[in-house]
PDB file of C-alpha atoms and ligand atoms in Angstrom:
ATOM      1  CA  UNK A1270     -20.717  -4.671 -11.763  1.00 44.00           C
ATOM      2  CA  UNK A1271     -17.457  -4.386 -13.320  1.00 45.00           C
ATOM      3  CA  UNK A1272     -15.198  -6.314 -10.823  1.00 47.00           C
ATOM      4  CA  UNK A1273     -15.100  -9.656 -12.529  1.00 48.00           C
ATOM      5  CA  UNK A1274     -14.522  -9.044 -15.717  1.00 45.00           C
ATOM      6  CA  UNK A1275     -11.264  -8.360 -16.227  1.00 45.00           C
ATOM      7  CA  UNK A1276      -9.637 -12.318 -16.223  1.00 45.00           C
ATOM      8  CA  UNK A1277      -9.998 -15.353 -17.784  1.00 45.00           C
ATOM      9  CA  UNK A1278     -12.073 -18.203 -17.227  1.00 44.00           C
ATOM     10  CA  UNK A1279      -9.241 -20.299 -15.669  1.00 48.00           C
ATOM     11  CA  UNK A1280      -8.329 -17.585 -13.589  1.00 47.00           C
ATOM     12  CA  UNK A1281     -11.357 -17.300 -11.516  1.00 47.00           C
ATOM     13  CA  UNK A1282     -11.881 -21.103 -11.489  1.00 48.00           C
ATOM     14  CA  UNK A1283      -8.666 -20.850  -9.503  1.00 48.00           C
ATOM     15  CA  UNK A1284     -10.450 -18.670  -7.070  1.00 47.00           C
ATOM     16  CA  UNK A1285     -13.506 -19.959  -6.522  1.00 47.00           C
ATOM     17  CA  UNK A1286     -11.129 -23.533  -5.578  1.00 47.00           C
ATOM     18  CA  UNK A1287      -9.016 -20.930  -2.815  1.00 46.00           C
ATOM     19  CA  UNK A1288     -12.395 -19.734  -1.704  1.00 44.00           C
ATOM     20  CA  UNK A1289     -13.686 -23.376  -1.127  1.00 44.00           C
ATOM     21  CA  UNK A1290     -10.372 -24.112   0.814  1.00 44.00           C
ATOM     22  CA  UNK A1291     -11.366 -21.166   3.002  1.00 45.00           C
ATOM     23  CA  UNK A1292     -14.177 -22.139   3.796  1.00 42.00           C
ATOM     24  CA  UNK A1293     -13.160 -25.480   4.703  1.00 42.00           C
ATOM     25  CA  UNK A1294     -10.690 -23.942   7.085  1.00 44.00           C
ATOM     26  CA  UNK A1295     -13.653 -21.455   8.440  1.00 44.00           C
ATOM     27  CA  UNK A1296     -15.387 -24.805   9.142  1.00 43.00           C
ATOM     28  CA  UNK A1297     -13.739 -25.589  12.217  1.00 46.00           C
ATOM     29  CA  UNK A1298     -15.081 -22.724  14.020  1.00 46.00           C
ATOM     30  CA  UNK A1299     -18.379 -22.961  15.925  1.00 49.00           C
ATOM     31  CA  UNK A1300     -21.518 -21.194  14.060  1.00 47.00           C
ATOM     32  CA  UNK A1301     -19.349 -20.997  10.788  1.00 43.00           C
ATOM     33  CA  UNK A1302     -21.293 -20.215   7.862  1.00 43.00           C
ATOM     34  CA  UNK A1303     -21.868 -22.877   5.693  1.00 46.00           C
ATOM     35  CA  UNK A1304     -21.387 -20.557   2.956  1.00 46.00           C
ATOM     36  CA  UNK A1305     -20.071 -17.035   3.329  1.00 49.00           C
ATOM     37  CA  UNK A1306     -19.868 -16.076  -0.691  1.00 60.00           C
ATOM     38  CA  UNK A1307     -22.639 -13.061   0.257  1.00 73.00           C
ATOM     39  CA  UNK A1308     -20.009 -12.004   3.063  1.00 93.00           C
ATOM     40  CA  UNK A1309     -16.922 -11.655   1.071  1.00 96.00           C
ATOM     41  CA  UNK A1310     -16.315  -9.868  -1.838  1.00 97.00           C
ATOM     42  CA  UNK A1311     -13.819 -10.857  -4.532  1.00 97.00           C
ATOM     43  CA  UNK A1312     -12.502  -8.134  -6.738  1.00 98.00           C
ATOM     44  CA  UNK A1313      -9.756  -9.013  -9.393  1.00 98.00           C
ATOM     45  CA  UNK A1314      -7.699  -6.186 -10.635  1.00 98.00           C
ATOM     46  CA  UNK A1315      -5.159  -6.717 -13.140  1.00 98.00           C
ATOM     47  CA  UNK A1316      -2.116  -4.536 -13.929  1.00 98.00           C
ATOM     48  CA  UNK A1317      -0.095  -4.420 -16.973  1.00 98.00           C
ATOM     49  CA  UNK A1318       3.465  -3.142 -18.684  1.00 98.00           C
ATOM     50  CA  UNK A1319       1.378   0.170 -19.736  1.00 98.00           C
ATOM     51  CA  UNK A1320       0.789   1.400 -16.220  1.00 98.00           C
ATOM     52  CA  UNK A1321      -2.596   0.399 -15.501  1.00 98.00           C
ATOM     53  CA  UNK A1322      -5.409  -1.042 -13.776  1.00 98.00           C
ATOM     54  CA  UNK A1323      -8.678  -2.430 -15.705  1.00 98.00           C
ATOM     55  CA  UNK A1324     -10.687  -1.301 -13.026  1.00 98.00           C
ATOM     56  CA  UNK A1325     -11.376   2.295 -12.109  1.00 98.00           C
ATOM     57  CA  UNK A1326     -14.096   1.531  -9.564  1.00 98.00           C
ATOM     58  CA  UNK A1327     -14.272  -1.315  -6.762  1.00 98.00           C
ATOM     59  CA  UNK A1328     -17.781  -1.631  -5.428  1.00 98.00           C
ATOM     60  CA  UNK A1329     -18.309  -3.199  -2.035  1.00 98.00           C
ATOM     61  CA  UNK A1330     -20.577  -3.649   0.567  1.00 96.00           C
ATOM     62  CA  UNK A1331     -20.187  -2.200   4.610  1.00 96.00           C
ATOM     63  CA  UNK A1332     -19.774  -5.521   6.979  1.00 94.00           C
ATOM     64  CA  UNK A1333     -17.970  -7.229   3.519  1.00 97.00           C
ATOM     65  CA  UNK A1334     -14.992  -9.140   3.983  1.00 97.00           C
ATOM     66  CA  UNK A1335     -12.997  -8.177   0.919  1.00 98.00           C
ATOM     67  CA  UNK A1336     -10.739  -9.932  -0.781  1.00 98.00           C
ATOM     68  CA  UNK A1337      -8.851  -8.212  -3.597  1.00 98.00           C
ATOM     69  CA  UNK A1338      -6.492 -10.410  -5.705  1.00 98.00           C
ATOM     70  CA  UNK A1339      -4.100  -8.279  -8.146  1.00 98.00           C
ATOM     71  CA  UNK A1340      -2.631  -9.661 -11.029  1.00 98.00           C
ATOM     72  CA  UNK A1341       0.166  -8.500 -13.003  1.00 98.00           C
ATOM     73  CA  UNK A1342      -0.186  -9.594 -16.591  1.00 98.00           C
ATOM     74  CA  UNK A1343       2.653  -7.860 -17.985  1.00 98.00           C
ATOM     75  CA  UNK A1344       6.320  -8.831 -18.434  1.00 98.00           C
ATOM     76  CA  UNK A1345       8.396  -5.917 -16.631  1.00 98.00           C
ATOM     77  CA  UNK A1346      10.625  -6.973 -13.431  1.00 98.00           C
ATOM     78  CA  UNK A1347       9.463  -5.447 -10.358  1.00 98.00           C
ATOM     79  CA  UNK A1348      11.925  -2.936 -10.156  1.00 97.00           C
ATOM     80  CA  UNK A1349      11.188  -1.493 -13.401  1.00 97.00           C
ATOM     81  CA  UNK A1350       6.839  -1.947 -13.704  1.00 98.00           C
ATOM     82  CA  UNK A1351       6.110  -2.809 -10.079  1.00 98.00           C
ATOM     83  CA  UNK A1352       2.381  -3.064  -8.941  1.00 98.00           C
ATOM     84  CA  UNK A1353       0.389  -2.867  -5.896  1.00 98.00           C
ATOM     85  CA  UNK A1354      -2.840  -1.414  -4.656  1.00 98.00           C
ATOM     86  CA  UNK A1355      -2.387   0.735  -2.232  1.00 98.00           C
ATOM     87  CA  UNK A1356      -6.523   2.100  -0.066  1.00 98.00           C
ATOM     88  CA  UNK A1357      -6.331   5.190   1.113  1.00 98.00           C
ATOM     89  CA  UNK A1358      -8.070   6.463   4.375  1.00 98.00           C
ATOM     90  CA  UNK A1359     -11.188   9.228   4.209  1.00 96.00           C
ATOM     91  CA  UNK A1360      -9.035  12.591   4.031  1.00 94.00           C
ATOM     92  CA  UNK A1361      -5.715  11.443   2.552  1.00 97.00           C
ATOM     93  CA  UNK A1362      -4.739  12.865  -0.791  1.00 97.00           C
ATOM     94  CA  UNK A1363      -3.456  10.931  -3.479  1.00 97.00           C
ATOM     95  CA  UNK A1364      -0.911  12.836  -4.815  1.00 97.00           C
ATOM     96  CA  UNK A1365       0.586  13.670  -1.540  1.00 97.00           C
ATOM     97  CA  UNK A1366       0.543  10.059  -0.531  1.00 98.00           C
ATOM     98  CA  UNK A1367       1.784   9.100  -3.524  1.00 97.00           C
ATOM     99  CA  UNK A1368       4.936  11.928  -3.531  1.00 97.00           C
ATOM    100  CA  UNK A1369       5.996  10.074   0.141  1.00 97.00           C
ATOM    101  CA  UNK A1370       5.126   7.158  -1.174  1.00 98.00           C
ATOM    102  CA  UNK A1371       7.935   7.444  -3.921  1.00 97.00           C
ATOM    103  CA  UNK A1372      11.048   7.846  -1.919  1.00 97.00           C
ATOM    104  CA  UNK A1373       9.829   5.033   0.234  1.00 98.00           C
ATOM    105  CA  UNK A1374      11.882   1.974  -1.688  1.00 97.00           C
ATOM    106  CA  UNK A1375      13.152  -0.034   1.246  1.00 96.00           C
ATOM    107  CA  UNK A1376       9.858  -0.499   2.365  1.00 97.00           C
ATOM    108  CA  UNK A1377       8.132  -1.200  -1.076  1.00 97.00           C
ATOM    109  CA  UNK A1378       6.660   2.247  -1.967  1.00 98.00           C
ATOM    110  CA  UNK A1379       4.689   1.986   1.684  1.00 98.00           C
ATOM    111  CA  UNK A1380       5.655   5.150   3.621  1.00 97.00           C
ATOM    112  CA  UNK A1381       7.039   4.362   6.841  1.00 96.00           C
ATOM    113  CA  UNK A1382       4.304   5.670   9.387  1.00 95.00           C
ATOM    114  CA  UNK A1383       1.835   6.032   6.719  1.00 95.00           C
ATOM    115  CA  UNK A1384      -0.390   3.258   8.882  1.00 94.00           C
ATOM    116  CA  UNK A1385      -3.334   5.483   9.498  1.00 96.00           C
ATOM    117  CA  UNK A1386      -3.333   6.674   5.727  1.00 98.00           C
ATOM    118  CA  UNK A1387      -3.843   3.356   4.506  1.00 98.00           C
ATOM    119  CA  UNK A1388      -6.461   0.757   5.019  1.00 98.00           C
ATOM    120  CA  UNK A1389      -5.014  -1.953   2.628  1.00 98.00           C
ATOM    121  CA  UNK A1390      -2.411  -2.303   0.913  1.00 98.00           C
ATOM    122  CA  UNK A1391      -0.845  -5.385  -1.462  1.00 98.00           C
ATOM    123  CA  UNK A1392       2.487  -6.410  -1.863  1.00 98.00           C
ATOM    124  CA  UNK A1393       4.683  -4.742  -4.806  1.00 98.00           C
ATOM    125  CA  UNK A1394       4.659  -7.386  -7.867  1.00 98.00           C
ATOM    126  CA  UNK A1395       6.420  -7.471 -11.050  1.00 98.00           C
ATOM    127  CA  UNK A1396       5.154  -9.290 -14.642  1.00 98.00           C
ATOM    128  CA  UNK A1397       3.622 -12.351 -14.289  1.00 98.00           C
ATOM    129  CA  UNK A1398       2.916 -12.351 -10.396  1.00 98.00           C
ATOM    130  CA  UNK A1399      -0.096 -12.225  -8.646  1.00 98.00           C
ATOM    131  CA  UNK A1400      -1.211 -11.755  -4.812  1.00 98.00           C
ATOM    132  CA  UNK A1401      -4.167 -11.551  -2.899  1.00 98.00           C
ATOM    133  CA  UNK A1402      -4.746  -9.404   0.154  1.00 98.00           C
ATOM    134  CA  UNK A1403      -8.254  -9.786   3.132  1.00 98.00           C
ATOM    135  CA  UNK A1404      -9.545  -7.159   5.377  1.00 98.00           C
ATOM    136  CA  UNK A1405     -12.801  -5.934   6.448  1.00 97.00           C
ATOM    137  CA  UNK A1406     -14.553  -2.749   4.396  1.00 98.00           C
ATOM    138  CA  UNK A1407     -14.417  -0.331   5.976  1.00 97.00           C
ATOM    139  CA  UNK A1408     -17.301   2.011   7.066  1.00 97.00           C
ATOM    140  CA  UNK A1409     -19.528   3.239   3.680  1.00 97.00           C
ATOM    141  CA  UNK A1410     -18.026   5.825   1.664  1.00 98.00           C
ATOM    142  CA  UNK A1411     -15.469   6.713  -0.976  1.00 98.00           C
ATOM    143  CA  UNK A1412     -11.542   5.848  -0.882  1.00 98.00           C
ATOM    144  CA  UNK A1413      -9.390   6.240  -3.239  1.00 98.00           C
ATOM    145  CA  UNK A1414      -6.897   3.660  -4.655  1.00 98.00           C
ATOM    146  CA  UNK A1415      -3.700   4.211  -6.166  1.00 98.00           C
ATOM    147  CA  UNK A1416      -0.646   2.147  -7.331  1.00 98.00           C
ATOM    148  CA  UNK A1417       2.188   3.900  -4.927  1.00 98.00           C
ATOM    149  CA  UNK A1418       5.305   2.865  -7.519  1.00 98.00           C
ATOM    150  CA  UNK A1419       7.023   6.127  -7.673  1.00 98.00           C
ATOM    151  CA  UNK A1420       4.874   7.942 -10.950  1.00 96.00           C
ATOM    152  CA  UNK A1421       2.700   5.280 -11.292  1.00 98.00           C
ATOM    153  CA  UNK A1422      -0.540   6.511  -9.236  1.00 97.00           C
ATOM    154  CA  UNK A1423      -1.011   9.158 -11.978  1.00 96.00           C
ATOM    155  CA  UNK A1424      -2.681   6.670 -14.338  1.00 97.00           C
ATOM    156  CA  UNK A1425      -3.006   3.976 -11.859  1.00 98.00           C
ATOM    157  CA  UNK A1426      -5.877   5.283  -9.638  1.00 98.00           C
ATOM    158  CA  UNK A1427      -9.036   4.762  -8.801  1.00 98.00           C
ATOM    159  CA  UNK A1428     -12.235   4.679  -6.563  1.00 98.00           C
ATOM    160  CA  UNK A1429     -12.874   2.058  -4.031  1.00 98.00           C
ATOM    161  CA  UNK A1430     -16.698   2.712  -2.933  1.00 98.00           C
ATOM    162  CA  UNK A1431     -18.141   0.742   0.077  1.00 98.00           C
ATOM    163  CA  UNK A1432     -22.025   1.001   0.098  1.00 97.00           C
TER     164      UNK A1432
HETATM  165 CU1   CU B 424       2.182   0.399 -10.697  1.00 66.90          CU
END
């Protein structure tokens, strides 16, 4: 598998520390797992100031929580070199998504009504910032992914595959 190897050590240290915290919090619930690691999986994708992704594939498994964190590593303000990942439903094209997607500004490159083209999406990021998104996979098959900044999903695309 590809997903993890895009960071640094420190980096993922981080995350396995916010993945102990969440299961600490999961605790409370009756019949919580005491550990739920096979149940989730953690993808890091990193963008940069060059427009792209390290990862062309994300691999999961059906009934997976998934967490996807997305890391900007570049410099560029949001405005100029803004990131996010942006899942696509079965059936919904990339490059028209991605041409609505574009005039769509004042609601972060997200189109408004777009909510049954899109099973996940991040926040928009600039250099240096990071976020982290959780939903459920959806049933098996193959999505696409795309970055939905207006020209960006051209090189910043890729397939999310749920097995
Ligand atoms: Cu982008």
């Amino acid at each position: 598998l590809a997903i993890l190897t895009s960071c640094g050590g420190e980096k993922k240290e981080e995350q396995k520390k916010e993945t102990i915290k969440l299961g600490v919090q999961k605790a409370d619930e009756p019949k919580a797992e005491v550990s739920s690691d096979s149940n989730v999986a953690e993808i890091v994708i990193v963008g940069d100031d060059m427009m792209k992704f390290d990862l062309s594939e994300i691999k999961v498994k059906a009934g997976q929580k998934v967490k996807i964190t997305l890391r900007h590593k570049g410099k560029m303000d949001v405005n100029v070199m803004g990131h996010n990942l942006v899942i696509l439903n079965k059936g919904v094209d990339v490059a028209d998504f991605g041409a609505k997607a574009a005039v769509a500004r004042d609601t972060k490159y997200i189109p408004a009504g777009s909510e049954n083209d899109v099973i996940a999406h991040t926040d928009l990021i600039g250099g240096g910032q990071t976020t982290t998104i959780e939903f459920d996979a959806p049933e098996a098959g193959t999505y696409d992914f795309l970055c939905s900044f207006p020209g960006h999903y051209a090189l910043m695309k890729g397939k999310f595959i749920v097995e």
